[in-house]
Short mmCIF file of C-alpha atoms in Angstrom, two decimals:
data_model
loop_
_atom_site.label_atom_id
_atom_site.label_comp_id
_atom_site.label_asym_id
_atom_site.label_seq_id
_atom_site.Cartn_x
_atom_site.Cartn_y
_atom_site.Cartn_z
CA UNK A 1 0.45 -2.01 23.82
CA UNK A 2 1.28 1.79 23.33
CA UNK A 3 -1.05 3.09 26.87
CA UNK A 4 -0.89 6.31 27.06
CA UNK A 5 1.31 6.97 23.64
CA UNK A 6 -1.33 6.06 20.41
CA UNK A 7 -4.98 5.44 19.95
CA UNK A 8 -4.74 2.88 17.53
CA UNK A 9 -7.33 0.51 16.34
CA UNK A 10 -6.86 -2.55 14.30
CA UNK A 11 -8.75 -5.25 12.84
CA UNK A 12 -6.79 -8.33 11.12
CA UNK A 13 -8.15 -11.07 8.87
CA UNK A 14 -6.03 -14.18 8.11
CA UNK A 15 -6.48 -16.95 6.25
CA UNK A 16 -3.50 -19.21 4.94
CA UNK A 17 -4.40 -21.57 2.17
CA UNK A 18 -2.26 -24.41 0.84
CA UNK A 19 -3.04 -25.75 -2.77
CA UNK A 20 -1.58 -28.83 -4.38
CA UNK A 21 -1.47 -29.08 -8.27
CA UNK A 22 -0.10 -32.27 -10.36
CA UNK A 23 2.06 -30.63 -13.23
CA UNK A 24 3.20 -32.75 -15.58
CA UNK A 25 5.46 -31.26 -18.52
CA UNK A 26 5.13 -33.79 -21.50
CA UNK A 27 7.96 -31.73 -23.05
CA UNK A 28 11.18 -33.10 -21.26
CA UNK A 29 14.61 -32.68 -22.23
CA UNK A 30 17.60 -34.96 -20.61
CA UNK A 31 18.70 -32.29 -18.22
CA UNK A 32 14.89 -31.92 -17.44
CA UNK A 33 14.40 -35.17 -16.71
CA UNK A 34 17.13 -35.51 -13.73
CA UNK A 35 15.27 -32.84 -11.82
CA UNK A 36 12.50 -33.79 -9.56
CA UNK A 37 10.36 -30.60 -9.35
CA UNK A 38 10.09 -30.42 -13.16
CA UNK A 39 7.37 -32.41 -13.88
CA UNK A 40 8.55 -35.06 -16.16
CA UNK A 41 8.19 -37.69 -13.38
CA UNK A 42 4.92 -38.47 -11.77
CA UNK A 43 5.25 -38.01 -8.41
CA UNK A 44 4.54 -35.39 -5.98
CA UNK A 45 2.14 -32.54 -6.59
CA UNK A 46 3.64 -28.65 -6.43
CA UNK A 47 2.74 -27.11 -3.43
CA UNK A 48 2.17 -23.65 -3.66
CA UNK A 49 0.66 -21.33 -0.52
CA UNK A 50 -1.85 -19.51 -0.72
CA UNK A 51 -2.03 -16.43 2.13
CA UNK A 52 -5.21 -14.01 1.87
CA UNK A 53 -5.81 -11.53 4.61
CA UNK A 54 -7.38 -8.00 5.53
CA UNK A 55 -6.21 -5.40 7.51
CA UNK A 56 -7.83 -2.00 8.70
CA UNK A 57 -6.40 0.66 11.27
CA UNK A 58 -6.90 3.98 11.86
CA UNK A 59 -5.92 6.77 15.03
CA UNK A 60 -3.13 8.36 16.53
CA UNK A 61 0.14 7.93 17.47
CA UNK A 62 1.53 10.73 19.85
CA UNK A 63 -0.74 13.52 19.46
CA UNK A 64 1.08 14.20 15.51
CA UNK A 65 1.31 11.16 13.62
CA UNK A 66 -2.35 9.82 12.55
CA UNK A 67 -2.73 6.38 10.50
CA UNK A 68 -5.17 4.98 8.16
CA UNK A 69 -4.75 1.92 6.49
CA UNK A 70 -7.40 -0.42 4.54
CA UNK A 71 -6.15 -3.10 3.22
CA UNK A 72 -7.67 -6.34 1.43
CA UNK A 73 -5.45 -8.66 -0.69
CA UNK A 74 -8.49 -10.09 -2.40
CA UNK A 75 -9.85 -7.02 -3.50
CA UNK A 76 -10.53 -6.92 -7.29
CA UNK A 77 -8.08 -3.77 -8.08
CA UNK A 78 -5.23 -2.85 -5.86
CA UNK A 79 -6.01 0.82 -6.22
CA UNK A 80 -9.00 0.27 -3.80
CA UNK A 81 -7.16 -0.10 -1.22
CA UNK A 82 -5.94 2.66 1.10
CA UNK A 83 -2.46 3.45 2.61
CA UNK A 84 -2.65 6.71 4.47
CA UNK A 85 -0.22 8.18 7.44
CA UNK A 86 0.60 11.97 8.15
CA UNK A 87 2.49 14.10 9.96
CA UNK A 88 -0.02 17.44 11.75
CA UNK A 89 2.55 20.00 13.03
CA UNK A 90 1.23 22.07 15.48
CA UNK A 91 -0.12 26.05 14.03
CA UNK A 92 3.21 28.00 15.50
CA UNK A 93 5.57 25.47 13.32
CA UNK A 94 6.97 25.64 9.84
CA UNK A 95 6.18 22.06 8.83
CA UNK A 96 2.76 21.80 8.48
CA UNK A 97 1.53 18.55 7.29
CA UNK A 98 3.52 15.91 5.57
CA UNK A 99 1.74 12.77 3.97
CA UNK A 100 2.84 9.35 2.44
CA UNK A 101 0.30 6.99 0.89
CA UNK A 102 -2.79 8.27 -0.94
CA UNK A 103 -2.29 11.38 -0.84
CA UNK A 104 -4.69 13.68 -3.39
CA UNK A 105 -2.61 17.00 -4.51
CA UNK A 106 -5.08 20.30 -4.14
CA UNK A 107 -4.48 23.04 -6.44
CA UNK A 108 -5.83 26.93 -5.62
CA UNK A 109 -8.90 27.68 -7.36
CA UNK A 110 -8.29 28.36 -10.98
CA UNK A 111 -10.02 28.97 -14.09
CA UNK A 112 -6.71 27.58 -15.66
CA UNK A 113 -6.85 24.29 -13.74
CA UNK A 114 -9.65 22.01 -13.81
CA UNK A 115 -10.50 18.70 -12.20
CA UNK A 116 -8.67 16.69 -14.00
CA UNK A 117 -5.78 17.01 -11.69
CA UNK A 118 -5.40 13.09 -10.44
CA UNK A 119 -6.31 12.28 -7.30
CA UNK A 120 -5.82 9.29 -4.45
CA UNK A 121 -2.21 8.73 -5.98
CA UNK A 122 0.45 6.90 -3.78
CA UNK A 123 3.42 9.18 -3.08
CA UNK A 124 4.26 11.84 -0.97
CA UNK A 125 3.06 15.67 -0.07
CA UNK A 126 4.65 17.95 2.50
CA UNK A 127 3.24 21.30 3.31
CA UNK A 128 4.95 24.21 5.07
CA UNK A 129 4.16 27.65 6.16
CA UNK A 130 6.43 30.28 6.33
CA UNK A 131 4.42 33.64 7.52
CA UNK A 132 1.69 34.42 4.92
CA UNK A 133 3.54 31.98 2.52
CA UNK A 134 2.76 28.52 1.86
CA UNK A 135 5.00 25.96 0.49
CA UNK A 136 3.44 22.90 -1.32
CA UNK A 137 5.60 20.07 -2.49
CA UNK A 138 4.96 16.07 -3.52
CA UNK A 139 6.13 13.54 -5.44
CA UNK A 140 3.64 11.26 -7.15
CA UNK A 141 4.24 7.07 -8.26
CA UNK A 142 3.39 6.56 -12.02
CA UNK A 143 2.33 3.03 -10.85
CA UNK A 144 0.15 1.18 -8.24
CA UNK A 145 1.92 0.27 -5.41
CA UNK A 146 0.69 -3.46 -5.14
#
């Protein structure tokens, strides 16, 4: 779809599931009971969908922007799954790199800063280079995304 623009692979997994439960709420009050979806009348079941699917792709798009994504919605914890694009600049540019996703922050080496430093957190990082000085700067979700 791209040609000559991205190198982009994907794979997609989709499976759409429709379940049907009888709820009956033995509870009713009057205004309850004029309602048809709240379960005070047997009738029809609550249909609720069900949608599970997969999705993994990973390569370029124009020679700067790279992409890798791994998602599963049935995987047991939503923190295994990986949301990962970035920006390359080229070596003569000021903007080096700038990610969004899981991005993992790395400190210098330092006696005063050990490995406890989190990493594979969803947010964003941005690096730039300006002569021998390097600018580092990201942001960080106290949360999961999903």
């Amino acid at each position: 779809m791209f040609g000559q623009y991205a190198d982009l692979g994907m794979q997609l997994n989709l499976r759409f599931e429709l379940k049907a439960d009888q709820f009956r709420n033995l509870r009713c009050s009057t205004q309850e009971r004029q309602f048809s979806l709240s379960g005070c009348k047997a009738g029809f079941p609550t249909i609720s969908p069900n949608p599970q699917y997969a999705i993994r792709t990973g390569g370029v798009v124009g020679q700067r922007l790279h992409v890798d994504v791994d998602f599963d919605s049935q995987r047991e914890f939503d923190a295994n799954n990986n949301l990962h694009v970035w920006y390359e600049g080229l070596e003569d540019e000021i903007l080096r790199r700038v990610e969004a996703g899981n991005v993992t922050f790395q400190a210098p080496p330092s006696r005063f800063i050990t490995a406890a430093v989190p990493a594979n957190n969803f947010g964003v990082q941005a690096i730039a280079q300006l002569g021998a000085l390097e600018f580092r700067a990201s942001w960080r979700s106290r949360r999961a995304m999903w």
